[in-house]
Coordinates of C-alpha atoms in Angstrom, one line a residue:
M1 CA 0.0 0.0 0.0
S2 CA 1.1 3.6 -0.5
T3 CA 2.1 6.1 2.1
A4 CA 0.3 9.4 1.9
L5 CA 2.6 12.5 1.8
A6 CA 2.1 15.2 4.4
K7 CA 0.9 17.6 1.8
Q8 CA -2.1 17.3 -0.5
I9 CA -0.4 18.4 -3.7
N10 CA -2.1 19.0 -7.1
L11 CA -0.7 16.4 -9.5
N12 CA -0.9 18.8 -12.4
Q13 CA 1.1 21.6 -10.7
P14 CA 4.9 21.6 -10.3
I15 CA 6.0 22.1 -6.7
G16 CA 9.5 23.5 -6.3
G17 CA 10.1 22.6 -9.9
V18 CA 9.2 19.0 -9.4
L19 CA 5.9 17.2 -10.2
A20 CA 4.9 15.5 -6.9
S21 CA 2.0 13.2 -6.1
A22 CA -0.5 13.3 -3.3
E23 CA 0.5 9.7 -2.6
S24 CA 3.9 8.2 -2.9
S25 CA 4.3 4.7 -4.0
S26 CA 6.6 4.1 -1.0
K27 CA 5.4 2.5 2.2
G28 CA 7.0 4.7 4.8
S29 CA 10.1 6.4 6.0
S30 CA 13.3 4.7 7.1
D31 CA 13.0 2.9 10.4
D32 CA 15.7 4.4 12.7
L33 CA 15.9 1.0 14.5
G34 CA 15.8 2.8 17.8
E35 CA 19.2 4.4 17.3
K36 CA 18.3 7.9 18.1
S37 CA 21.8 8.9 19.0
E38 CA 23.1 7.9 15.6
K39 CA 20.4 9.9 13.8
S40 CA 21.0 13.0 15.9
A41 CA 24.8 12.6 15.2
G42 CA 24.3 12.8 11.5
Y43 CA 23.7 9.1 10.9
F44 CA 21.4 9.9 8.0
K45 CA 22.8 11.6 5.0
T46 CA 20.7 14.5 3.7
T47 CA 20.3 15.2 0.0
E48 CA 19.1 18.6 -1.0
V49 CA 16.1 18.6 -3.3
P50 CA 16.8 21.1 -6.1
S51 CA 14.3 23.8 -6.7
V52 CA 14.3 22.9 -10.4
A53 CA 14.7 19.3 -11.4
A54 CA 14.1 17.1 -14.5
P55 CA 10.4 16.3 -15.0
L56 CA 9.0 13.1 -13.5
G57 CA 6.8 10.5 -15.1
V58 CA 3.1 11.1 -15.0
P59 CA 1.7 9.1 -12.0
A60 CA -0.2 6.2 -13.4
D61 CA -0.8 2.5 -12.8
E62 CA 2.3 0.7 -14.2
K63 CA 1.8 -1.9 -17.0
R64 CA 2.9 -4.8 -14.9
F65 CA 2.9 -7.4 -17.7
W66 CA 4.0 -7.1 -21.3
W67 CA 0.6 -8.1 -22.7
Q68 CA -1.0 -5.1 -21.0
R69 CA 1.1 -2.7 -23.0
K70 CA -1.2 -1.3 -25.7
K71 CA -0.6 1.0 -28.6
T72 CA -0.5 3.9 -26.2
Y73 CA 2.7 2.5 -24.5
E74 CA 5.6 4.9 -25.0
P75 CA 9.0 3.3 -24.2
N76 CA 10.7 6.7 -24.4
A77 CA 8.4 8.3 -21.8
I78 CA 9.9 9.1 -18.4
A79 CA 9.3 6.2 -16.0
T80 CA 10.6 7.9 -12.8
Q81 CA 7.6 8.1 -10.6
P82 CA 7.0 10.8 -7.9
S83 CA 8.1 9.9 -4.4
V84 CA 8.8 11.4 -1.0
F85 CA 12.3 12.4 -2.2
D86 CA 10.8 15.0 -4.5
D87 CA 9.2 17.1 -1.7
P88 CA 11.7 19.3 0.2
D89 CA 9.7 19.0 3.4
T90 CA 9.7 15.2 3.5
A91 CA 12.9 14.2 1.6
K92 CA 15.2 14.8 4.6
E93 CA 13.1 12.4 6.7
Y94 CA 13.4 9.6 4.3
Q95 CA 17.1 9.8 3.4
P96 CA 19.0 6.4 3.4
P97 CA 21.5 5.9 6.3
S98 CA 25.2 6.2 5.6
T99 CA 25.6 2.5 6.2
W100 CA 23.3 1.4 3.3
E101 CA 25.3 -0.6 0.8
N102 CA 23.7 1.1 -2.2
L103 CA 24.1 4.7 -1.0
H104 CA 26.7 5.5 -3.7
R105 CA 24.0 4.8 -6.4
F106 CA 21.2 6.8 -4.6
D107 CA 20.3 9.8 -6.7
P108 CA 16.9 11.5 -6.3
S109 CA 17.6 13.5 -9.5
A110 CA 18.0 10.4 -11.7
R111 CA 15.6 9.9 -14.5
W112 CA 15.0 7.0 -16.9
T113 CA 12.5 5.9 -19.5
W114 CA 10.0 3.0 -19.4
G115 CA 12.0 1.3 -22.2
E116 CA 15.2 1.4 -20.0
E117 CA 13.3 0.2 -16.9
H118 CA 11.6 -2.7 -18.7
K119 CA 14.9 -3.8 -20.3
L120 CA 16.4 -3.7 -16.8
I121 CA 13.6 -5.8 -15.4
R122 CA 14.2 -8.4 -18.1
K123 CA 17.9 -8.6 -17.1
I124 CA 17.0 -9.1 -13.4
D125 CA 14.5 -11.8 -14.4
L126 CA 17.2 -13.6 -16.4
K127 CA 20.1 -13.2 -14.0
I128 CA 18.4 -13.2 -10.6
M129 CA 14.8 -14.7 -10.7
I130 CA 15.5 -17.7 -12.9
W131 CA 18.4 -18.9 -10.8
A132 CA 16.3 -18.3 -7.6
C133 CA 13.7 -20.7 -9.2
V134 CA 16.4 -23.2 -10.0
M135 CA 17.6 -23.2 -6.4
F136 CA 14.0 -23.6 -5.2
M137 CA 13.5 -26.6 -7.5
A138 CA 16.6 -28.2 -5.9
L139 CA 15.0 -27.7 -2.5
E140 CA 11.7 -29.2 -3.5
L141 CA 13.4 -32.1 -5.2
D142 CA 15.3 -33.1 -2.1
R143 CA 12.5 -32.6 0.4
S144 CA 9.7 -34.2 -1.6
N145 CA 11.3 -37.2 -3.3
I146 CA 10.2 -39.2 -0.3
Q147 CA 6.8 -39.3 -2.1
Q148 CA 8.4 -41.2 -5.0
A149 CA 10.5 -43.4 -2.7
V150 CA 7.4 -44.8 -0.9
T151 CA 6.1 -46.2 -4.3
D152 CA 9.3 -48.5 -4.5
N153 CA 8.8 -50.6 -1.3
F154 CA 10.6 -47.9 0.7
L155 CA 8.5 -48.5 3.9
K156 CA 8.6 -52.3 3.6
E157 CA 12.3 -52.5 3.1
L158 CA 13.0 -50.3 6.1
K159 CA 10.4 -52.2 8.2
M160 CA 8.2 -49.1 8.7
N161 CA 4.4 -48.4 8.5
T162 CA 2.1 -45.4 7.8
N163 CA 2.6 -43.9 11.3
D164 CA 6.4 -44.1 10.9
F165 CA 6.0 -42.3 7.6
N166 CA 3.9 -39.6 9.2
L167 CA 6.4 -39.2 12.0
G168 CA 9.2 -38.7 9.5
N169 CA 7.2 -36.0 7.8
T170 CA 6.5 -34.4 11.2
V171 CA 10.1 -34.5 12.2
F172 CA 11.2 -32.9 9.0
K173 CA 8.7 -30.1 9.1
L174 CA 9.3 -29.5 12.8
S175 CA 13.0 -29.2 12.2
F176 CA 12.4 -27.1 9.1
L177 CA 10.2 -24.8 11.2
C178 CA 12.6 -24.5 14.1
A179 CA 15.4 -23.5 11.7
E180 CA 13.4 -20.8 9.9
L181 CA 14.1 -17.9 12.2
P182 CA 17.8 -18.8 13.1
S183 CA 18.5 -19.2 9.4
Q184 CA 17.0 -15.9 8.5
L185 CA 19.1 -14.2 11.2
V186 CA 22.2 -15.8 9.9
S187 CA 21.3 -14.8 6.4
K188 CA 20.8 -11.2 7.5
W189 CA 24.1 -11.2 9.3
I190 CA 26.5 -12.7 6.6
G191 CA 24.3 -12.0 3.6
P192 CA 22.0 -14.2 1.6
D193 CA 24.4 -14.5 -1.3
R194 CA 26.8 -16.4 1.0
W195 CA 24.3 -18.3 3.2
I196 CA 21.9 -19.7 0.6
P197 CA 24.6 -21.5 -1.4
T198 CA 26.1 -22.8 1.8
Q199 CA 22.6 -24.2 2.7
L200 CA 22.3 -25.9 -0.7
I201 CA 25.7 -27.6 -0.4
L202 CA 25.1 -28.8 3.2
W203 CA 21.7 -30.3 2.6
S204 CA 22.8 -31.9 -0.7
I205 CA 25.3 -34.0 1.4
V206 CA 22.5 -35.1 3.7
A207 CA 20.1 -35.8 0.9
S208 CA 22.6 -38.0 -0.9
S209 CA 23.4 -39.9 2.4
Q210 CA 19.9 -41.2 2.5
F211 CA 21.3 -43.8 0.0
W212 CA 22.5 -45.7 3.1
L213 CA 19.3 -45.6 5.2
S214 CA 19.0 -48.8 7.2
G215 CA 15.8 -48.4 9.3
R216 CA 13.4 -46.2 11.2
Q217 CA 16.1 -44.5 13.3
S218 CA 18.4 -43.5 10.5
F219 CA 15.3 -42.4 8.5
L220 CA 14.2 -40.0 11.3
I221 CA 17.7 -38.6 11.9
C222 CA 18.2 -37.8 8.2
R223 CA 14.8 -36.2 7.9
S224 CA 15.6 -34.0 10.9
I225 CA 19.0 -32.9 9.7
L226 CA 17.6 -32.2 6.2
G227 CA 14.8 -30.1 7.7
I228 CA 17.3 -28.1 9.8
L229 CA 19.5 -27.3 6.8
Q230 CA 16.7 -26.5 4.4
G231 CA 14.8 -24.4 7.0
G232 CA 15.0 -20.6 6.3
F233 CA 15.8 -21.0 2.6
I234 CA 12.4 -19.7 1.5
P235 CA 12.3 -16.5 3.6
D236 CA 16.0 -16.0 2.8
I237 CA 15.4 -16.0 -0.9
I238 CA 12.3 -13.8 -0.6
L239 CA 14.2 -11.1 1.3
Y240 CA 17.0 -11.3 -1.3
L241 CA 14.5 -10.9 -4.2
S242 CA 12.9 -7.9 -2.4
Y243 CA 16.2 -6.0 -2.9
F244 CA 15.7 -6.1 -6.7
Y245 CA 12.0 -5.8 -7.3
K246 CA 9.1 -3.4 -6.5
H247 CA 6.3 -4.8 -4.5
H248 CA 3.9 -5.5 -7.3
E249 CA 6.7 -7.0 -9.4
L250 CA 7.7 -9.3 -6.6
S251 CA 4.1 -10.6 -6.1
I252 CA 3.7 -12.1 -9.6
R253 CA 7.3 -13.3 -9.6
L254 CA 6.6 -15.2 -6.4
G255 CA 3.9 -16.9 -8.4
F256 CA 6.5 -18.1 -10.9
F257 CA 8.7 -19.0 -7.9
W258 CA 6.2 -21.4 -6.5
T259 CA 5.4 -22.6 -10.0
A260 CA 9.0 -23.7 -10.1
M261 CA 8.3 -25.8 -7.1
S262 CA 5.4 -27.5 -8.9
L263 CA 7.6 -27.8 -12.0
S264 CA 10.1 -29.6 -9.8
D265 CA 7.4 -32.0 -8.8
V266 CA 6.8 -32.8 -12.4
L267 CA 10.5 -33.2 -13.0
A268 CA 10.7 -35.4 -9.9
A269 CA 8.0 -37.7 -11.4
F270 CA 10.0 -38.2 -14.6
L271 CA 13.3 -38.6 -12.8
A272 CA 11.6 -41.2 -10.4
Y273 CA 10.3 -43.1 -13.4
G274 CA 13.9 -43.5 -14.7
L275 CA 15.8 -43.7 -11.4
L276 CA 13.6 -46.3 -9.8
H277 CA 14.3 -48.6 -12.8
L278 CA 17.9 -48.7 -11.4
R279 CA 16.6 -51.2 -8.8
G280 CA 19.1 -54.1 -8.7
L281 CA 22.1 -52.0 -9.8
H282 CA 24.9 -53.1 -7.5
H283 CA 22.1 -54.9 -5.6
R284 CA 20.6 -51.7 -4.4
S285 CA 17.0 -50.5 -4.4
G286 CA 15.8 -47.9 -6.9
W287 CA 14.8 -45.5 -4.1
R288 CA 18.4 -45.4 -2.9
W289 CA 19.7 -44.3 -6.3
L290 CA 16.9 -41.7 -6.4
F291 CA 18.2 -40.1 -3.2
M292 CA 21.8 -40.2 -4.2
I293 CA 21.6 -38.8 -7.8
E294 CA 19.1 -36.0 -6.9
G295 CA 21.3 -35.0 -4.0
I296 CA 24.3 -34.7 -6.3
L297 CA 22.3 -32.5 -8.7
T298 CA 21.7 -30.1 -5.7
L299 CA 25.4 -30.1 -4.9
V300 CA 26.2 -28.8 -8.3
I301 CA 23.6 -26.1 -8.1
G302 CA 24.9 -25.0 -4.7
I303 CA 28.5 -24.6 -5.9
A304 CA 27.3 -22.6 -8.9
S305 CA 25.2 -20.4 -6.7
F306 CA 28.3 -18.9 -5.1
I307 CA 29.2 -17.5 -8.5
L308 CA 25.7 -16.6 -9.8
M309 CA 24.3 -14.7 -6.8
P310 CA 25.3 -11.0 -6.6
A311 CA 25.4 -9.6 -3.1
S312 CA 23.3 -6.5 -3.8
P313 CA 21.8 -4.5 -6.7
T314 CA 25.2 -2.6 -7.0
Q315 CA 27.1 -5.8 -7.6
T316 CA 25.2 -7.0 -10.7
A317 CA 28.0 -6.3 -13.2
S318 CA 26.2 -5.3 -16.4
N319 CA 23.0 -3.8 -15.0
P320 CA 22.4 0.0 -14.9
E321 CA 22.9 0.2 -11.2
T322 CA 21.5 3.8 -10.7
I323 CA 18.2 2.8 -12.2
L324 CA 18.1 -0.5 -10.4
V325 CA 18.7 1.1 -7.0
N326 CA 16.6 4.3 -7.4
R327 CA 13.5 2.7 -8.9
V328 CA 13.1 0.4 -5.9
I329 CA 14.0 3.0 -3.2
R330 CA 11.7 5.6 -4.7
E331 CA 8.8 3.1 -4.3
D332 CA 9.8 2.0 -0.8
P333 CA 12.3 4.2 1.1
E334 CA 12.2 1.7 4.0
K335 CA 14.3 -0.8 2.0
S336 CA 17.3 1.4 2.7
S337 CA 16.9 1.3 6.5
M338 CA 19.4 -1.6 7.1
H339 CA 22.5 -2.8 5.5
N340 CA 21.9 -6.2 3.8
R341 CA 24.6 -7.7 6.2
Q342 CA 23.4 -5.9 9.3
P343 CA 22.3 -8.4 12.0
I344 CA 19.0 -8.2 13.9
T345 CA 19.5 -7.6 17.6
P346 CA 17.4 -9.6 20.2
K347 CA 15.5 -6.4 21.1
L348 CA 14.5 -5.8 17.4
L349 CA 13.7 -9.5 17.0
W350 CA 11.3 -9.4 20.0
K351 CA 9.8 -6.1 18.7
S352 CA 9.1 -7.7 15.3
M353 CA 7.6 -10.8 16.8
C354 CA 5.2 -8.6 18.8
D355 CA 3.8 -7.0 15.7
Y356 CA 0.1 -7.9 16.2
D357 CA -1.0 -6.5 12.9
L358 CA 0.6 -9.5 11.2
W359 CA -0.7 -12.2 13.4
L360 CA -3.8 -12.9 11.3
L361 CA -1.6 -13.5 8.3
Y362 CA 0.5 -15.9 10.4
L363 CA -2.7 -17.7 11.4
I364 CA -3.8 -18.0 7.7
G365 CA -0.3 -19.4 7.0
L366 CA -1.0 -22.1 9.6
T367 CA -4.2 -23.4 8.2
F368 CA -4.8 -22.5 4.6
Q369 CA -2.9 -25.4 3.0
I370 CA -3.9 -28.2 5.4
P371 CA -7.1 -29.2 3.4
E372 CA -5.0 -29.8 0.3
T373 CA -1.6 -30.9 1.8
T374 CA -2.9 -34.0 3.5
P375 CA -4.4 -35.6 0.3
A376 CA -1.3 -34.5 -1.6
Q377 CA 1.0 -36.3 0.8
Y378 CA -0.9 -39.5 0.3
L379 CA -1.6 -39.2 -3.4
T380 CA 1.0 -41.7 -4.5
Q381 CA -0.1 -44.2 -1.8
T382 CA -3.8 -43.6 -2.7
L383 CA -3.1 -44.3 -6.4
K384 CA -1.2 -47.5 -5.6
G385 CA -4.1 -48.5 -3.4
L386 CA -6.5 -48.0 -6.3
G387 CA -4.6 -50.5 -8.3
F388 CA -2.1 -48.4 -10.3
G389 CA 1.5 -49.8 -10.6
T390 CA 4.6 -48.1 -9.2
F391 CA 5.7 -46.4 -12.4
K392 CA 2.3 -45.4 -13.6
T393 CA 1.6 -43.9 -10.2
N394 CA 4.6 -41.6 -10.4
L395 CA 3.4 -40.4 -13.8
L396 CA -0.2 -39.9 -12.7
V397 CA 0.8 -37.2 -10.2
I398 CA 1.8 -34.9 -13.2
P399 CA -1.6 -33.7 -14.4
S400 CA -2.7 -32.3 -11.0
T401 CA 0.8 -30.7 -10.6
V402 CA 0.6 -29.0 -14.0
F403 CA -3.0 -27.7 -13.5
H404 CA -2.0 -26.5 -10.0
M405 CA 0.8 -24.4 -11.6
I406 CA -1.6 -22.9 -14.0
T407 CA -4.3 -22.0 -11.4
M408 CA -1.8 -20.6 -9.0
L409 CA -0.3 -18.3 -11.6
A410 CA -3.8 -17.2 -12.7
L411 CA -4.8 -16.5 -9.1
T412 CA -1.7 -14.4 -8.5
Y413 CA -2.3 -12.4 -11.7
V414 CA -6.0 -11.8 -10.7
A415 CA -5.0 -10.6 -7.3
E416 CA -2.6 -7.9 -8.7
I417 CA -4.9 -6.8 -11.5
W418 CA -8.0 -6.8 -9.3
G419 CA -6.2 -5.2 -6.4
E420 CA -7.9 -7.5 -4.0
L421 CA -5.7 -9.8 -1.9
T422 CA -7.9 -11.3 0.8
L423 CA -10.9 -12.4 -1.2
T424 CA -8.8 -13.6 -4.0
S425 CA -6.7 -15.7 -1.6
A426 CA -10.0 -17.3 -0.3
I427 CA -10.8 -18.7 -3.8
G428 CA -8.5 -21.7 -3.2
Q429 CA -10.6 -22.7 -0.2
I430 CA -13.8 -22.4 -2.1
W431 CA -12.3 -24.5 -4.9
A432 CA -11.3 -27.3 -2.6
L433 CA -14.5 -27.5 -0.4
P434 CA -16.8 -29.4 -2.8
F435 CA -14.1 -32.0 -3.5
L436 CA -13.4 -32.5 0.2
I437 CA -17.1 -33.0 0.9
Y438 CA -17.2 -35.6 -1.9
I439 CA -14.3 -37.7 -0.6
Y440 CA -15.8 -37.5 2.9
L441 CA -19.2 -38.7 1.7
V442 CA -18.0 -41.2 -0.9
D443 CA -15.5 -44.0 -0.4
I444 CA -13.2 -43.4 -3.4
T445 CA -11.5 -46.8 -2.8
K446 CA -14.8 -48.4 -3.9
I447 CA -15.5 -46.5 -7.1
N448 CA -13.8 -46.7 -10.5
K449 CA -10.2 -46.0 -10.1
W450 CA -10.1 -43.5 -13.0
K451 CA -13.0 -41.6 -11.5
A452 CA -11.2 -41.5 -8.2
F453 CA -8.0 -40.3 -9.9
S454 CA -10.0 -37.5 -11.5
I455 CA -11.5 -36.3 -8.2
M456 CA -8.2 -36.3 -6.5
S457 CA -6.5 -34.5 -9.4
L458 CA -9.1 -31.8 -9.5
L459 CA -8.8 -31.3 -5.8
L460 CA -5.0 -30.9 -6.0
S461 CA -5.3 -28.6 -8.9
Y462 CA -6.5 -25.9 -6.5
P463 CA -5.2 -22.3 -7.0
S464 CA -2.8 -21.8 -4.1
A465 CA -2.7 -18.3 -2.5
H466 CA 0.8 -18.9 -1.1
P467 CA 2.7 -16.4 -3.5
I468 CA 0.0 -13.8 -2.8
Q469 CA 0.3 -14.2 1.0
V470 CA 4.1 -14.1 1.1
A471 CA 4.1 -10.8 -0.8
W472 CA 1.2 -9.6 1.3
N473 CA 3.1 -10.3 4.5
S474 CA 6.1 -8.4 3.1
R475 CA 4.0 -5.4 2.1
N476 CA 2.3 -5.1 5.5
S477 CA 5.7 -5.4 7.4
N478 CA 6.9 -2.0 6.1
A479 CA 10.4 -2.3 7.6
V480 CA 13.5 -4.3 6.7
R481 CA 13.8 -5.4 10.3
S482 CA 10.2 -6.6 10.6
R483 CA 10.2 -7.9 7.0
T484 CA 13.2 -10.1 7.8
V485 CA 11.5 -11.6 10.9
S486 CA 7.9 -11.7 9.5
A487 CA 9.0 -13.7 6.4
A488 CA 10.5 -16.3 8.7
L489 CA 7.6 -16.3 11.1
Y490 CA 5.0 -16.6 8.3
N491 CA 6.9 -19.6 6.8
M492 CA 7.2 -21.1 10.3
F493 CA 3.5 -21.1 10.6
V494 CA 3.2 -22.6 7.2
Q495 CA 5.5 -25.4 8.2
A496 CA 3.5 -25.9 11.4
G497 CA 0.4 -26.3 9.2
G498 CA 2.4 -29.0 7.3
I499 CA 3.0 -30.8 10.6
V500 CA -0.7 -30.8 11.3
A501 CA -1.5 -31.9 7.8
S502 CA 0.9 -34.8 8.1
N503 CA -1.0 -36.2 11.1
V504 CA -4.6 -35.8 9.9
Y505 CA -4.7 -39.3 8.4
R506 CA -3.9 -42.0 10.9
A507 CA -3.3 -45.8 10.5
D508 CA -6.4 -46.7 12.6
D509 CA -8.5 -44.6 10.1
A510 CA -7.1 -46.3 7.0
P511 CA -7.9 -46.9 4.2
R512 CA -11.1 -44.8 4.2
Y513 CA -9.7 -41.9 6.4
K514 CA -13.2 -40.7 7.0
R515 CA -12.3 -39.1 10.4
G516 CA -9.5 -37.2 8.7
D517 CA -11.6 -36.1 5.8
R518 CA -14.2 -34.7 8.2
A519 CA -11.5 -32.7 9.8
L520 CA -10.3 -31.3 6.4
V521 CA -13.8 -30.1 5.6
A522 CA -14.1 -28.3 8.9
I523 CA -10.7 -26.6 8.5
C524 CA -11.6 -25.5 4.9
V525 CA -14.8 -23.9 6.1
G526 CA -12.9 -22.3 9.0
N527 CA -10.4 -20.9 6.5
I528 CA -13.0 -19.1 4.5
G529 CA -14.2 -17.4 7.7
L530 CA -10.6 -16.5 8.7
Y531 CA -10.1 -14.7 5.4
L532 CA -13.3 -12.6 6.0
V533 CA -12.1 -11.7 9.5
T534 CA -8.7 -10.6 8.2
K535 CA -10.4 -8.4 5.5
T536 CA -12.5 -6.8 8.2
Y537 CA -9.6 -6.2 10.5
Y538 CA -7.4 -4.4 7.9
V539 CA -10.3 -2.3 6.6
W540 CA -11.0 -1.2 10.2
R541 CA -7.3 -0.4 10.8
N542 CA -7.0 1.7 7.7
K543 CA -10.2 3.6 8.4
S544 CA -9.0 4.4 11.9
R545 CA -5.7 5.8 10.6
D546 CA -7.5 7.8 7.9
A547 CA -9.6 9.5 10.5
K548 CA -6.5 10.6 12.5
W549 CA -4.4 11.5 9.5
N550 CA -7.1 13.6 7.8
A551 CA -7.8 15.5 11.0
M552 CA -4.2 16.8 10.9
T553 CA -3.1 20.0 9.2
E554 CA -0.3 20.0 6.6
D555 CA 2.1 21.4 9.1
E556 CA 1.1 18.8 11.7
R557 CA 1.8 16.1 9.1
V558 CA 5.2 17.4 8.3
N559 CA 6.0 17.7 12.0
Y560 CA 4.8 14.1 12.5
L561 CA 7.2 12.8 9.8
A562 CA 10.0 14.7 11.4
T563 CA 9.5 13.8 15.0
T564 CA 7.5 10.6 15.2
T565 CA 8.9 7.6 17.1
D566 CA 6.4 5.3 15.3
E567 CA 8.1 2.7 13.2
G568 CA 7.3 0.4 10.3
N569 CA 3.6 -0.4 9.9
K570 CA 2.7 1.5 13.1
R571 CA 3.2 4.8 11.3
L572 CA 0.0 6.9 10.8
D573 CA 1.0 7.4 7.1
F574 CA 1.1 3.7 6.4
R575 CA -2.0 1.8 5.1
F576 CA -2.3 -2.0 5.2
A577 CA -2.8 -4.0 2.0
H578 CA -5.8 -6.2 2.0

């Protein structure tokens, strides 16, 4: 959401030689992180706003996707949008700190065209986004190949049952959850460009070592270590991407990011089809070769990541760094409030955890995937139970994965175009509800296996709101400090939801799982209500702030910006996205 400027300025009139907007596309001023003494001692660099400056671009909704650019699109038009840096009364309150790693490229007077900006975005997509997707695919491959392994007598050979399998999933997710926040803090300390490749290499070693699993104990130990090393990767990479993209750009790209996860699931199915045929090679089971070879693939990706991940926008070699830095900071000045290798102190950590305005988003993260995750985890076992063979089962998971990719991207696109996050996110629950009711009322193990396959595939083709909610959480954090912590906390709640989902189906409820299906229906209905509550809460919060802000005079607003101790999303000039 945008942050209102202290002054109501006519968009058609130049103020101090600069066209300024009544609303900046930024989300708030720099968070001084409680360091008042540093600020008073000149911690913040002040850049004078010239009385006469080059013209700015006309404020308008940006064409976020290439197919939206119609005949009226002018690539040579000025793309630099009005921001708080163009108003002399507010610019000094939003200046980046002297410790910001991109300060040498910060220039409020910089101007560029739409053609230059879109060319730059394409370069970022090619050099940054695609590799982020490749790394995520490696994570998904190593954490989810257990689904393919169980189709190859994995449980039988290790003398385990359904409950042991559930326990393994629980141990993994609990370890993953517990590592989220510590990993995020390490990443903020040493830099994601160093920590993320290190994670990849470390967990690839553990993933490959599953080749030597001998029983229940070694299985649980490996799943725990794997979860610890993979935990934190997702919020780490999201924070890293936020350095390069504007908020609306990041949202749709997170849709492609999670599409990469689904693409990895499709790739995993084809790899499993081939690798499981290695059963008997050196007298080893096919699932052992599956773990070994896919782990080695991740090792290669991890080593390459040390070379391919730039530390910051000013270390991207061929990119026009001035445009890259200023287009992002003009939209959100808060992104300059911390160095990308500045650690989070315990005090700031606690302060971020107590941000009650994000708690509803965390609660949504806990529950929104449970109704679909439980059936997804048991899909391969369900298909085998319906009479499909090992290799056909692995191929039959592909259709639902592909359709899930399509619906997720479509949902993310609709949310950005519609400008509605909460109600759009609830569509996934509405999609799943009739299928969940069906599998609760009808025993799919007793109907035609192809009909049962169709029902399960349609259920698992649901449009996931995960990319929307990750970006939503980032927007509503409004501070690098809180964004760092909230990304980890949100994903911790998502992993906690995964733990719940792994224990909905129990051995004493098999093979019908009617008790579990009843619970899934109840959770799905509850999720729809939770989205409505979240919508109501954020609308109320914004209206309350509007009343206070609109009651202030222009001078009072300027004085508020200069003297307030409010930080992040607690500022009166911040509005929550919903």
